[in-house]
Each structure stands twice: as C-alpha cells, then as structure tokens.
Short mmCIF file of C-alpha atoms in Angstrom, two decimals:
data_model
loop_
_atom_site.label_atom_id
_atom_site.label_comp_id
_atom_site.label_asym_id
_atom_site.label_seq_id
_atom_site.Cartn_x
_atom_site.Cartn_y
_atom_site.Cartn_z
CA MET A 17 73.62 40.03 129.16
CA PRO A 18 74.99 39.78 132.75
CA THR A 19 74.69 42.87 134.91
CA ASN A 20 78.47 43.19 135.35
CA SER A 21 79.01 43.21 131.57
CA ILE A 22 76.41 45.96 131.15
CA ARG A 23 78.10 47.98 133.88
CA ARG A 24 81.51 47.58 132.20
CA GLN A 25 80.08 48.71 128.88
CA VAL A 26 78.47 51.76 130.51
CA PHE A 27 81.72 52.55 132.30
CA PHE A 28 83.87 52.34 129.18
CA CYS A 29 81.36 54.33 127.13
CA SER A 30 81.37 57.04 129.81
CA LEU A 31 85.16 56.93 129.96
CA GLY A 32 85.29 57.32 126.17
CA VAL A 33 83.09 60.40 126.35
CA VAL A 34 85.25 61.92 129.09
CA LEU A 35 88.50 61.16 127.25
CA GLY A 36 87.07 62.41 123.98
CA THR A 37 86.02 65.65 125.64
CA ALA A 38 89.44 66.06 127.26
CA ILE A 39 91.27 65.36 124.00
CA GLY A 40 89.01 67.78 122.17
CA ALA A 41 89.63 70.46 124.77
CA ALA A 42 93.39 69.89 124.58
CA ALA A 43 93.28 70.13 120.80
CA ALA A 44 91.37 73.40 121.04
CA ARG A 45 93.97 74.78 123.45
CA ALA A 46 96.76 73.72 121.09
CA GLU A 47 95.52 75.73 118.11
CA PRO A 48 98.36 77.62 116.40
CA VAL A 49 98.62 81.34 117.03
CA HIS A 50 99.98 83.86 114.56
CA ALA A 51 101.51 87.27 115.10
CA VAL A 52 101.52 90.12 112.59
CA ILE A 53 104.37 92.58 113.11
CA THR A 54 104.38 95.83 111.13
CA GLU A 55 107.23 98.32 110.88
CA PRO A 56 106.33 101.89 109.90
CA LEU A 57 107.92 103.65 106.95
CA GLY A 58 111.27 105.20 107.70
CA SER A 59 112.50 102.37 109.91
CA GLU A 60 114.82 99.54 108.84
CA ARG A 61 115.20 97.59 112.09
CA LEU A 62 112.85 94.71 111.35
CA SER A 63 114.27 93.95 107.90
CA GLU A 64 117.66 93.28 109.51
CA MET A 65 116.34 90.86 112.12
CA ALA A 66 116.16 87.66 110.05
CA PRO A 67 118.98 86.06 112.12
CA GLN A 68 117.02 86.77 115.32
CA PHE A 69 113.87 85.17 113.92
CA LYS A 70 115.97 82.20 112.82
CA ALA A 71 117.32 81.86 116.36
CA TRP A 72 113.81 81.97 117.82
CA ARG A 73 112.72 79.29 115.38
CA LYS A 74 115.71 77.10 116.20
CA ALA A 75 114.92 77.47 119.91
CA GLY A 76 111.35 76.30 119.29
CA LEU A 77 109.73 79.59 120.21
CA LEU A 78 108.41 79.91 116.65
CA THR A 79 107.39 77.25 114.17
CA ASP A 80 108.05 79.52 111.18
CA PHE A 81 108.12 83.13 110.03
CA LYS A 82 107.87 85.28 106.92
CA LEU A 83 109.79 88.56 106.79
CA LEU A 84 108.61 90.83 103.97
CA LYS A 85 110.40 94.03 102.98
CA ALA A 86 108.51 96.47 100.77
CA GLN A 87 109.91 96.82 97.28
CA ALA A 88 111.39 100.21 96.48
CA GLY A 89 109.62 102.67 94.19
CA GLN A 90 106.02 102.10 95.30
CA LYS A 91 103.82 105.17 95.67
CA GLU A 92 102.05 104.29 98.92
CA PRO A 93 103.49 101.18 100.59
CA GLY A 94 101.67 100.16 103.73
CA PHE A 95 104.79 99.28 105.70
CA ALA A 96 108.58 99.24 105.59
CA THR A 97 108.78 95.61 106.69
CA LEU A 98 106.14 93.09 107.71
CA ALA A 99 106.64 89.88 109.65
CA VAL A 100 104.12 87.08 109.98
CA VAL A 101 105.07 84.70 112.76
CA ASP A 102 103.67 81.22 113.39
CA LEU A 103 103.62 79.92 116.97
CA PRO A 104 102.51 76.49 118.25
CA ASP A 105 99.81 77.68 120.65
CA GLU A 106 98.62 80.44 122.97
CA ALA A 107 101.14 79.55 125.67
CA ALA A 108 103.99 79.86 123.17
CA PHE A 109 102.71 83.26 122.07
CA LYS A 110 102.60 84.51 125.66
CA THR A 111 106.13 83.27 126.31
CA TRP A 112 107.50 84.78 123.12
CA SER A 113 105.67 88.10 123.47
CA SER A 114 106.77 88.59 127.08
CA GLN A 115 110.36 87.32 126.91
CA SER A 116 111.47 87.76 123.30
CA ALA A 117 109.25 90.22 121.42
CA PRO A 118 110.57 93.21 123.43
CA LYS A 119 113.80 92.80 121.43
CA LEU A 120 111.86 94.13 118.44
CA GLY A 121 111.78 97.63 119.93
CA ASP A 122 108.91 99.99 120.64
CA LYS A 123 108.35 101.25 117.08
CA LEU A 124 106.94 97.96 115.84
CA ILE A 125 103.28 96.98 116.13
CA VAL A 126 102.71 93.38 117.26
CA ARG A 127 99.23 91.89 117.06
CA ARG A 128 97.94 88.34 117.53
CA ALA A 129 96.04 87.07 114.52
CA THR A 130 93.80 84.20 113.49
CA ARG A 131 94.58 82.57 110.15
CA VAL A 132 91.18 81.99 108.57
CA ARG A 133 92.38 80.35 105.35
CA HIS A 134 95.56 79.28 103.58
CA GLU A 135 96.13 77.28 100.41
CA GLY A 136 98.99 76.33 98.12
CA GLN A 137 102.64 75.44 98.48
CA PRO A 138 105.77 77.63 98.82
CA SER A 139 107.49 78.73 95.65
CA LYS A 140 110.25 76.38 94.50
CA THR A 141 112.48 79.46 94.16
CA PRO A 142 111.57 81.44 97.32
CA ALA A 143 114.32 84.01 96.87
CA SER A 144 112.72 85.02 93.53
CA ALA A 145 109.13 85.07 94.77
CA VAL A 146 107.15 88.31 94.85
CA HIS A 147 104.71 88.78 97.72
CA VAL A 148 101.75 91.12 97.94
CA ALA A 149 100.54 91.97 101.45
CA SER A 150 97.16 93.70 101.51
CA PHE A 151 95.65 95.16 104.67
CA TYR A 152 91.92 95.75 105.09
CA SER A 153 89.76 97.28 107.78
CA THR A 154 87.06 94.74 108.64
CA HIS A 155 83.42 95.60 109.35
CA VAL A 156 82.15 92.13 110.30
CA SER A 157 82.92 89.40 112.84
CA VAL A 158 85.86 87.02 112.37
CA SER A 159 83.47 84.17 111.54
CA ASP A 160 81.73 86.28 108.88
CA TYR A 161 85.08 87.37 107.46
CA LYS A 162 86.12 83.74 107.25
CA LEU A 163 82.95 83.00 105.28
CA TYR A 164 83.66 85.99 103.01
CA THR A 165 87.18 84.65 102.43
CA GLU A 166 85.90 81.18 101.57
CA ARG A 167 83.18 82.34 99.20
CA TYR A 168 84.75 85.41 97.60
CA ILE A 169 88.52 85.58 98.10
CA ALA A 170 89.29 81.87 97.61
CA PRO A 171 87.70 81.68 94.10
CA ASN A 172 89.75 84.73 93.09
CA MET A 173 92.92 83.11 94.42
CA ASP A 174 92.02 79.82 92.70
CA VAL A 175 91.95 81.61 89.34
CA GLN A 176 95.48 82.88 89.86
CA ARG A 177 96.77 79.57 91.22
CA ALA A 178 95.24 77.68 88.30
CA ALA A 179 97.00 80.06 85.90
CA GLY A 180 100.30 79.09 87.51
CA ILE A 181 101.31 82.56 88.70
CA MET A 182 100.46 82.22 92.41
CA SER A 183 102.18 79.72 94.69
CA ARG A 184 100.09 80.19 97.82
CA TYR A 185 98.12 82.66 99.91
CA ALA A 186 96.93 83.15 103.47
CA MET A 187 94.30 85.35 105.10
CA TYR A 188 94.66 86.56 108.69
CA VAL A 189 92.39 88.61 110.96
CA GLU A 190 94.12 90.45 113.78
CA ARG A 191 92.63 89.94 117.24
CA GLU A 192 93.45 93.39 118.61
CA PRO A 193 92.49 96.67 116.90
CA VAL A 194 95.13 99.08 115.58
CA ALA A 195 94.05 102.70 116.16
CA GLY A 196 90.48 101.49 116.56
CA GLN A 197 90.59 99.35 113.42
CA THR A 198 90.41 95.58 113.25
CA ARG A 199 92.59 94.60 110.33
CA ALA A 200 92.63 91.65 107.97
CA LEU A 201 95.82 90.75 106.13
CA LEU A 202 95.95 88.86 102.84
CA VAL A 203 99.43 87.62 101.92
CA MET A 204 99.85 86.36 98.36
CA GLU A 205 102.98 84.69 97.02
CA TYR A 206 103.74 84.85 93.31
CA ALA A 207 106.29 82.51 91.77
CA ASN A 208 108.57 85.25 90.44
CA ALA A 209 108.59 88.73 88.90
CA ALA A 210 107.38 87.45 85.53
CA ALA A 211 104.39 85.74 87.16
CA PHE A 212 103.61 88.86 89.16
CA ALA A 213 103.65 90.94 85.96
CA HIS A 214 100.69 88.89 84.62
CA ARG A 215 98.66 89.32 87.81
CA ASP A 216 96.32 92.14 86.79
CA ALA A 217 95.40 90.64 83.42
CA ILE A 218 94.67 87.22 84.90
CA LYS A 219 92.66 88.71 87.77
CA GLU A 220 90.52 90.75 85.37
CA ALA A 221 89.85 87.78 83.08
CA GLY A 222 88.98 85.66 86.09
CA LYS A 223 86.66 88.32 87.48
CA GLN A 224 84.58 88.31 84.31
CA LYS A 225 84.04 84.55 84.71
CA LEU A 226 83.38 84.77 88.46
CA LEU A 227 80.71 87.43 87.93
CA ALA A 228 78.62 84.72 86.26
CA ASP A 229 78.32 83.06 89.70
CA PRO A 230 75.33 84.76 91.44
CA GLU A 231 76.77 84.29 94.95
CA TRP A 232 80.19 85.66 94.03
CA LYS A 233 78.58 88.61 92.24
CA ARG A 234 76.33 89.30 95.23
CA ILE A 235 79.33 89.49 97.55
CA ASN A 236 81.25 91.57 95.03
CA ASP A 237 78.41 94.10 95.01
CA VAL A 238 78.44 94.51 98.81
CA LYS A 239 82.12 93.90 99.65
CA GLU A 240 82.60 97.50 100.81
CA THR A 241 80.26 96.72 103.70
CA ILE A 242 82.53 93.83 104.68
CA ARG A 243 85.93 95.47 104.44
CA SER A 244 87.68 98.65 103.35
CA ASP A 245 91.05 98.82 101.64
CA ILE A 246 93.96 100.13 103.72
CA SER A 247 97.04 99.31 101.66
CA SER A 248 98.54 96.83 99.21
CA THR A 249 102.31 96.38 99.16
CA ALA A 250 104.59 94.33 96.93
CA ALA A 251 107.46 92.85 98.91
CA ILE A 252 110.30 90.36 98.93
CA ASP A 253 110.94 87.80 101.66
CA VAL A 254 114.29 88.82 103.16
CA GLY A 255 114.27 85.66 105.28
CA ALA A 256 113.84 83.33 102.28
CA ALA A 257 117.51 82.43 102.14
CA ILE A 258 117.28 81.04 105.67
CA PRO A 259 116.35 77.32 105.54
CA ALA A 260 113.36 76.10 107.54
CA ALA A 261 114.04 74.15 110.72
CA HIS A 262 113.63 70.38 110.46
#
C-alpha cells in the first residue's frame, strides 16, 4: 500500500477517535437532570403552581414535571405536595434554579437528583391514577443504590406491573443531603384507585415467590443496611389535566 494511503488511513482513524471522544463527552454533558421539590405539611403553595410549571415547560426550561398532592386522611404523610421536574441537562438546571426556581418561595426544598431507573408507561387515565411516593435515607453510594434498585426493587415492581395494577415507576437519588440525609425517592404510579386497593395483596404474594431467588432473599435480609424508611405517601397528580408539550 502506498505511503500516502497509509497516512490517510492513520489520519482518519485518529480523527474518528477524536470525534468519538468529543461526541461521547458531549453526550455525557447532555445527561438529563432531575429536581425533587418537597413542600412541608401545612403549606399549599406548590399544589397551586401547576400553571407555572406548565409555563416553564412551554418555554423549554423543563422537559416535563409531575406534581403530586398528598391524599387527605393519611396518618403520617411525608409531604404536602411533591414535584419531580425533568430538565434537559445541567446547564438547564442551573438556568432554571437561578432564574425561575426562586418563584417557588423559601419554604420549599429543591434538590438535584439522579434517576437511577424507570420503567413502564403513563396511565391511560392519568387523572384517575394513584401515586405512591416513598422516601428513604440511603446508606450506600449512588452506584450501589442503583445496583440495589436493579436487583431488588425492579423485581418487586415487575410483579406489580405484570399483575396490571402498576403503570410505571421511577427511582431517584438526591445529590444534596437534606438535614444530613441523602434521600432516595421511589415514585410508583397505579392505574386507578381499584388497582391501588390490590397493591398489598399482590406485593405479598409476589414477595413469597421472590424469596425463592437466593440473591433477592440475600438483599432482602440486609436491606436495612442499604436504606432506611422515611415516609410513604399516596398522592394524586394535580398537574395531570395539563397536556404534555409536543
């Protein structure tokens, strides 16, 4: 092969490596960022802000949001209202948090979060869906919690999805501690109130089958070393009537 041809091949191979590295780095920078916003009990401000979140989404500051208001009558709800916000990337989060998030007021807690797993599709009747938002205090790294979610939480969710009661779920790990705690948030969406009413029975039946899996049982036996329960709250999505941007 002529020397010039070899040189061209070397050049284009090197260029491919450089471009591949640059594209990979750009993709890493463009990873979505999520924000978890919690409103303490006794406040109603966040639950009334669906139009504001819609405006942010229309303006392109957010890609989507979920606005969950705790159902009345619960003994120990973990929040009054909870928002989970999806943003395109880190730059978008910085812009939103500096220019727009202050409109939320100083009573709300805003934390960046990493979504470590999500599966399923939205309910076909979102206004009727029942959500359960469970907070945990984590005792391991984000990567280890992701592994725990894949090996322990996902099989549990699969049981409920296979039974037709759960539409989708997502697990988040907050990046900044709250009062010294790093929190994980599991948001589960049930098709409707009737589906939610069957939750406990289906979970228990599924657990008995999952315990036959040695790995799942091993994690079940030590899960308290991985996370501690904080709260579990049934909620409705007060932003569900607002159509997604297209």
